[in-house]
Amino acid sequence: MAIVILRNDDLIPRWKAALQKAAPDIPVYGMGEEVPPGEIAMAAVWKHPPGSLERFPNLRGIHCLGAGVDFILEDPQIPESLPVMRVVDPFLASDMAEYVLAQILASLKGLHRYKTEQGRGIWAPKPYQRMGDLTVGIMGLGTLGQAVSELLLKAGLACVGWTRQSSPEVAFPTFRGPAERDTFLGRSDVLVCLLPMTPKTRGILDYALMQHLPEGALLINVARGPLLVDADLIRALDEGLLSGACLDVFHTEPLPASHPFWKHPLVHMTPHVASVSDPESVAPQIAENYRRLLSGQPLKNRVSRELGY
Ligand code: NDP
């Protein structure tokens, strides 16, 4: 039996090399190679082409090559009985934490705005904020949200967190579920979204939510594009409800050239790079799950189909 790697970019050779290094005894095929369909027991995927998994009659499991599995669970051709596993990796977590801290600092010190003004030849000093002045609200205190909170606390920021039902052991106030959401939002000068995309979280970042944030709050969405209602964000920015938005993820990626975010002065964008799976670091956990799959042992980092994450 073997693993097949299915991705829509040019990183298949790097993933294949990393898997072969981590487990030289496991046969690995990349999309595009001549793959013996009946031999494939596990597909390792990132935004696989629609229908590409149907070819493998003996598939026993799907391993996502990243942390977010929404694109797998939304594929109607994947039988619900197939187990889905996701990546939990220390670099994925620390890279995300560094990205969020960088965006918060850039905003506090006005760096986004000065870069724009530099291009227009404007010299205009403005007041700045200090880290100790702010509380960061983290939506989603899972693997990534907790890693973000640890770095932010070390840097001197205060945090609050929001989860669906868990109460993680963290040294700051946490809130749970819809009933406590607005209290959490009211304390979030910066709102960092690190929720998975599920039927419950799609569109959660809407105008009604933004109205509960302190006036002039900063929004950082590093989760998934469809969690945000784009038109509501533009309205909130234009009305001064929010002071800015740092967006790493979008409904359509790459973001279409006609989208108003491109030219909005208060929207600061990056091309889905906040945190990217490192093949060399992640390959051993995929190989381990492959062995567990074949030997019938419990899988690591298995996703709940019912919850969607
Ligand atoms: P986890 O599954 O570890 O954590 C998810 C957290 O969200 C949990 O705390 C969970 O609550 C909470 N949550 C889920 N649903 C709800 C809800 N309806 N209401 C309130 N809280 C909810 O995920 P990760 O931390 O590993 O990853 C989070 C997301 O980050 C991924 O799904 C992915 O989309 C995105 N991501 C983005 C990257 C980028 O480069 N931009 C890179 C990697 C990931 P509870 O604790 O109660 O279960």
Coordinates of C-alpha atoms and ligand atoms in Angstrom, one line a residue:
M1 CA 0.0 0.0 0.0
A2 CA 1.1 3.6 -0.5
I3 CA 0.5 7.3 0.1
V4 CA -0.5 9.7 -2.7
I5 CA 0.1 13.5 -2.4
L6 CA -2.6 15.7 -4.1
R7 CA -2.1 19.5 -4.1
N8 CA -2.9 22.3 -6.5
D9 CA 0.6 23.9 -6.4
D10 CA 4.2 23.1 -7.2
L11 CA 5.1 21.8 -3.8
I12 CA 4.5 18.1 -4.4
P13 CA 8.2 17.2 -5.0
R14 CA 9.1 18.8 -1.7
W15 CA 6.4 16.9 0.2
K16 CA 7.4 13.7 -1.5
A17 CA 11.0 14.1 -0.6
A18 CA 10.1 15.0 3.1
L19 CA 7.9 11.9 3.4
Q20 CA 10.5 9.6 1.8
K21 CA 13.1 11.0 4.2
A22 CA 10.8 10.5 7.2
A23 CA 9.8 6.9 6.2
P24 CA 11.9 5.4 3.4
D25 CA 9.9 2.2 3.6
I26 CA 6.6 3.8 2.7
P27 CA 5.9 4.1 -1.1
V28 CA 4.8 7.7 -2.0
Y29 CA 3.4 8.9 -5.2
G30 CA 2.8 12.5 -6.3
M31 CA -0.2 13.8 -8.3
G32 CA 0.7 13.6 -12.0
E33 CA 2.8 10.5 -11.6
E34 CA 1.6 7.1 -12.8
V35 CA -0.2 6.0 -9.6
P36 CA -1.5 2.4 -9.1
P37 CA -5.0 3.4 -7.8
G38 CA -5.7 0.2 -5.9
E39 CA -2.5 0.6 -3.9
I40 CA -3.3 4.0 -2.3
A41 CA -4.3 3.7 1.3
M42 CA -3.9 7.3 2.3
A43 CA -4.2 10.6 0.4
A44 CA -2.2 13.5 1.8
V45 CA -4.0 16.6 0.4
W46 CA -4.1 20.4 0.2
K47 CA -6.9 21.8 -1.9
H48 CA -7.0 18.7 -4.1
P49 CA -8.7 19.0 -7.5
P50 CA -12.4 18.1 -7.2
G51 CA -13.1 14.4 -7.8
S52 CA -9.4 13.5 -7.5
L53 CA -10.0 11.2 -4.5
E54 CA -12.6 9.1 -6.3
R55 CA -10.0 7.3 -8.2
F56 CA -8.7 5.3 -5.2
P57 CA -11.0 2.3 -4.4
N58 CA -8.9 1.2 -1.3
L59 CA -8.5 4.6 0.3
R60 CA -8.6 4.3 4.1
G61 CA -7.9 7.8 5.3
I62 CA -7.2 11.4 4.2
H63 CA -4.5 13.4 5.8
C64 CA -4.7 17.2 5.4
L65 CA -1.4 18.9 4.8
G66 CA -2.4 21.8 6.9
A67 CA -4.4 22.6 10.1
G68 CA -7.7 23.6 8.5
V69 CA -9.7 20.8 6.9
D70 CA -12.8 22.7 5.7
F71 CA -12.0 22.0 2.0
I72 CA -12.0 18.3 2.7
L73 CA -15.2 18.2 4.7
E74 CA -16.9 20.3 2.0
D75 CA -16.0 17.8 -0.8
P76 CA -19.3 15.9 -1.3
Q77 CA -17.5 13.1 -3.0
I78 CA -15.6 12.0 0.1
P79 CA -17.5 9.4 2.1
E80 CA -18.2 10.5 5.6
S81 CA -16.9 7.1 6.9
L82 CA -13.3 8.0 5.8
P83 CA -11.2 9.3 8.7
V84 CA -9.7 12.8 8.2
M85 CA -6.5 13.8 10.0
R86 CA -5.0 17.3 10.3
V87 CA -1.6 18.8 11.0
V88 CA -0.6 19.9 14.5
D89 CA 2.9 21.2 14.4
P90 CA 5.1 23.4 16.6
F91 CA 6.3 25.5 13.7
L92 CA 2.8 26.0 12.4
A93 CA 1.9 27.3 15.8
S94 CA 5.0 29.5 16.4
D95 CA 4.9 31.0 12.9
M96 CA 1.3 32.0 13.4
A97 CA 2.1 33.6 16.8
E98 CA 4.9 35.6 15.3
Y99 CA 2.7 36.8 12.4
V100 CA 0.0 38.0 14.8
L101 CA 2.4 39.8 17.0
A102 CA 4.0 41.4 14.0
Q103 CA 0.6 42.7 12.8
I104 CA -0.3 44.0 16.2
L105 CA 3.0 45.9 16.5
A106 CA 2.8 47.3 13.0
S107 CA -0.7 48.6 13.8
L108 CA 0.2 50.0 17.3
K109 CA 3.2 51.9 15.9
G110 CA 1.4 53.0 12.7
L111 CA 3.8 51.2 10.4
H112 CA 1.1 50.2 7.8
R113 CA 0.0 53.8 7.6
Y114 CA 3.5 55.3 7.4
K115 CA 4.4 52.9 4.5
T116 CA 1.3 54.1 2.6
E117 CA 2.2 57.8 3.3
Q118 CA 5.8 57.2 2.3
G119 CA 4.6 56.3 -1.2
R120 CA 2.7 59.6 -1.3
G121 CA 5.5 61.7 0.0
I122 CA 3.7 62.5 3.3
W123 CA 5.7 63.3 6.5
A124 CA 3.0 63.3 9.3
P125 CA 3.9 62.0 12.8
K126 CA 1.0 60.6 14.8
P127 CA 0.5 59.4 18.3
Y128 CA 1.2 55.8 18.9
Q129 CA -0.1 53.2 21.4
R130 CA 1.9 51.0 23.8
M131 CA 1.5 47.2 24.1
G132 CA 0.5 47.5 27.8
D133 CA -2.5 49.7 26.6
L134 CA -4.2 46.8 24.8
T135 CA -6.2 43.7 25.3
V136 CA -6.2 41.1 22.5
G137 CA -9.3 38.9 22.1
I138 CA -8.5 35.6 20.6
M139 CA -11.4 33.8 18.9
G140 CA -10.5 30.1 19.1
L141 CA -8.1 28.9 21.8
G142 CA -7.0 25.7 20.0
T143 CA -3.5 24.8 19.0
L144 CA -2.9 28.0 17.2
G145 CA -4.9 30.4 19.4
Q146 CA -3.1 29.2 22.5
A147 CA 0.3 29.5 20.9
V148 CA -0.6 33.1 19.9
S149 CA -1.7 33.9 23.4
E150 CA 1.6 32.6 24.9
L151 CA 3.7 34.9 22.7
L152 CA 1.4 37.9 23.2
L153 CA 1.5 37.5 26.9
K154 CA 5.3 37.2 26.8
A155 CA 5.4 40.4 24.8
G156 CA 3.4 42.3 27.4
L157 CA 0.0 42.3 25.9
A158 CA -3.1 41.3 27.8
C159 CA -5.4 38.6 26.4
V160 CA -8.9 37.3 26.6
G161 CA -10.1 34.2 24.7
W162 CA -13.3 32.7 23.3
T163 CA -14.0 29.0 22.7
R164 CA -17.0 26.9 21.8
Q165 CA -17.1 24.8 25.0
S166 CA -13.6 24.1 26.3
S167 CA -12.0 26.0 29.2
P168 CA -8.2 25.8 28.4
E169 CA -5.8 26.2 31.3
V170 CA -4.6 29.7 30.5
A171 CA -3.6 32.6 32.7
F172 CA -6.2 35.1 31.3
P173 CA -10.0 35.3 31.2
T174 CA -11.8 33.0 28.8
F175 CA -15.4 33.0 27.6
R176 CA -17.5 30.3 26.0
G177 CA -20.2 29.9 23.5
P178 CA -22.7 32.4 22.0
A179 CA -24.0 33.5 25.5
E180 CA -20.5 34.9 26.5
R181 CA -19.4 36.1 23.1
D182 CA -20.4 39.8 23.4
T183 CA -18.7 40.2 26.8
F184 CA -15.6 38.8 25.2
L185 CA -15.9 41.1 22.3
G186 CA -16.3 44.2 24.5
R187 CA -12.9 43.6 26.0
S188 CA -11.1 43.0 22.7
D189 CA -9.2 46.1 21.5
V190 CA -7.7 43.8 18.9
L191 CA -9.7 40.8 17.7
V192 CA -7.7 37.8 16.3
C193 CA -9.8 35.2 14.5
L194 CA -8.4 31.7 14.8
L195 CA -11.6 29.7 14.5
P196 CA -11.9 26.8 12.1
M197 CA -14.3 27.2 9.3
T198 CA -17.5 25.3 10.1
P199 CA -21.2 25.8 9.4
K200 CA -21.4 27.6 12.8
T201 CA -18.4 30.0 12.1
R202 CA -19.0 30.9 8.4
G203 CA -19.9 34.6 8.3
I204 CA -19.3 35.1 12.0
L205 CA -17.2 38.3 11.5
D206 CA -20.2 40.4 10.5
Y207 CA -21.3 44.0 11.2
A208 CA -23.3 42.9 14.3
L209 CA -20.2 41.3 15.8
M210 CA -18.1 44.3 15.0
Q211 CA -20.6 46.6 16.8
H212 CA -19.7 44.8 20.1
L213 CA -16.0 45.6 19.8
P214 CA -14.5 48.8 21.5
E215 CA -14.6 51.7 19.1
G216 CA -11.5 51.8 16.8
A217 CA -10.7 48.1 17.3
L218 CA -8.3 46.3 15.0
L219 CA -9.4 43.0 13.3
I220 CA -6.9 40.3 12.4
N221 CA -8.4 37.4 10.4
V222 CA -5.9 34.6 10.0
A223 CA -8.5 31.8 10.0
R224 CA -10.5 31.5 6.7
G225 CA -11.8 34.1 4.3
P226 CA -15.5 33.1 4.5
L227 CA -15.6 33.7 8.2
L228 CA -15.7 37.4 7.3
V229 CA -18.5 39.3 5.6
D230 CA -16.4 41.5 3.4
A231 CA -19.0 44.2 2.8
D232 CA -19.6 44.5 6.6
L233 CA -15.9 45.0 7.2
I234 CA -15.8 47.9 4.6
R235 CA -18.8 49.5 6.2
A236 CA -17.3 49.2 9.7
L237 CA -14.0 50.7 8.6
D238 CA -15.7 53.5 6.7
E239 CA -17.8 54.4 9.7
G240 CA -14.8 54.4 12.0
L241 CA -16.1 51.4 14.0
L242 CA -12.8 49.7 13.3
S243 CA -9.4 51.3 12.9
G244 CA -8.0 48.7 10.5
A245 CA -8.1 45.1 9.4
C246 CA -5.2 42.7 8.8
L247 CA -6.3 40.0 6.5
D248 CA -4.4 36.9 5.5
V249 CA -7.3 34.8 4.1
F250 CA -10.0 35.6 1.6
H251 CA -13.2 34.1 0.1
T252 CA -11.4 33.6 -3.2
E253 CA -7.6 33.2 -3.3
P254 CA -5.9 34.8 -5.0
L255 CA -8.1 37.8 -4.2
P256 CA -9.7 39.0 -7.5
A257 CA -8.2 42.3 -8.8
S258 CA -11.5 44.1 -8.7
H259 CA -12.1 43.4 -5.0
P260 CA -12.4 46.7 -2.9
F261 CA -9.9 45.4 -0.3
W262 CA -7.0 45.9 -2.6
K263 CA -7.3 49.7 -2.5
H264 CA -8.8 50.2 0.9
P265 CA -6.4 52.3 3.0
L266 CA -7.3 50.5 6.2
V267 CA -7.1 47.0 4.9
H268 CA -3.6 45.4 5.2
M269 CA -3.3 42.1 3.3
T270 CA -1.0 39.2 3.0
P271 CA -1.4 36.3 0.6
H272 CA -2.3 33.4 3.0
V273 CA 1.2 33.2 4.4
A274 CA 0.6 33.7 8.2
S275 CA 1.7 30.2 8.8
V276 CA 2.5 27.5 6.2
S277 CA 3.1 23.8 6.9
D278 CA 6.8 22.9 6.9
P279 CA 7.1 19.5 5.0
E280 CA 10.2 18.4 6.9
S281 CA 8.6 19.1 10.3
V282 CA 5.2 17.6 9.4
A283 CA 6.1 14.5 7.4
P284 CA 6.8 12.3 10.4
Q285 CA 3.3 12.7 11.8
I286 CA 1.8 11.8 8.4
A287 CA 4.0 8.7 8.2
E288 CA 3.0 7.8 11.8
N289 CA -0.7 8.2 11.0
Y290 CA -0.3 6.1 7.9
R291 CA 1.2 3.2 10.0
R292 CA -1.6 3.6 12.5
L293 CA -4.2 3.5 9.7
L294 CA -2.8 0.3 8.3
S295 CA -2.4 -1.4 11.7
G296 CA -5.8 -0.3 13.1
Q297 CA -4.4 1.9 15.9
P298 CA -6.1 5.1 17.0
L299 CA -5.2 8.0 14.7
K300 CA -3.6 11.2 15.9
N301 CA -5.2 14.6 15.3
R302 CA -8.3 13.1 13.9
V303 CA -11.0 15.6 12.9
S304 CA -14.6 15.4 14.2
R305 CA -16.9 15.3 11.2
E306 CA -19.8 16.3 13.4
L307 CA -18.1 19.4 14.7
G308 CA -16.2 20.2 11.5
Y309 CA -12.8 20.6 13.1
Ligands
NDP1 P1 -8.1 23.9 16.7 O1 -9.1 22.9 16.2 O2 -7.0 23.4 17.5 O3 -8.9 25.0 17.6 C1 -10.1 25.5 17.2 C2 -10.6 26.5 18.3 O4 -11.8 27.2 17.8 C3 -11.0 25.7 19.6 O5 -10.7 26.5 20.7 C4 -12.6 25.7 19.5 O6 -13.3 25.6 20.7 C5 -12.9 27.0 18.8 N1 -14.2 26.9 18.1 C6 -14.5 26.1 17.1 N2 -15.8 26.4 16.7 C7 -16.3 27.4 17.5 C8 -17.5 28.1 17.7 N3 -18.6 27.8 16.9 N4 -17.6 29.0 18.6 C9 -16.5 29.3 19.4 N5 -15.3 28.7 19.3 C10 -15.2 27.7 18.4 O7 -7.6 24.7 15.4 P2 -6.2 25.4 15.2 O8 -5.9 26.3 16.3 O9 -5.2 24.3 14.8 O10 -6.5 26.2 13.8 C11 -7.5 27.2 13.7 C12 -7.7 27.5 12.2 O11 -6.6 28.4 11.8 C13 -7.7 26.4 11.2 O12 -8.9 25.7 11.2 C14 -7.4 27.1 9.9 O13 -8.5 27.4 9.2 C15 -6.6 28.3 10.3 N6 -5.2 28.4 9.8 C16 -4.8 29.4 9.1 C17 -3.5 29.5 8.6 C18 -3.0 30.7 7.8 O14 -1.9 30.6 7.3 N7 -3.7 31.7 7.7 C19 -2.5 28.4 8.9 C20 -3.1 27.4 9.7 C21 -4.4 27.3 10.2 P3 -13.2 24.4 21.7 O15 -11.8 24.6 22.3 O16 -14.3 24.5 22.6 O17 -13.2 23.1 20.8

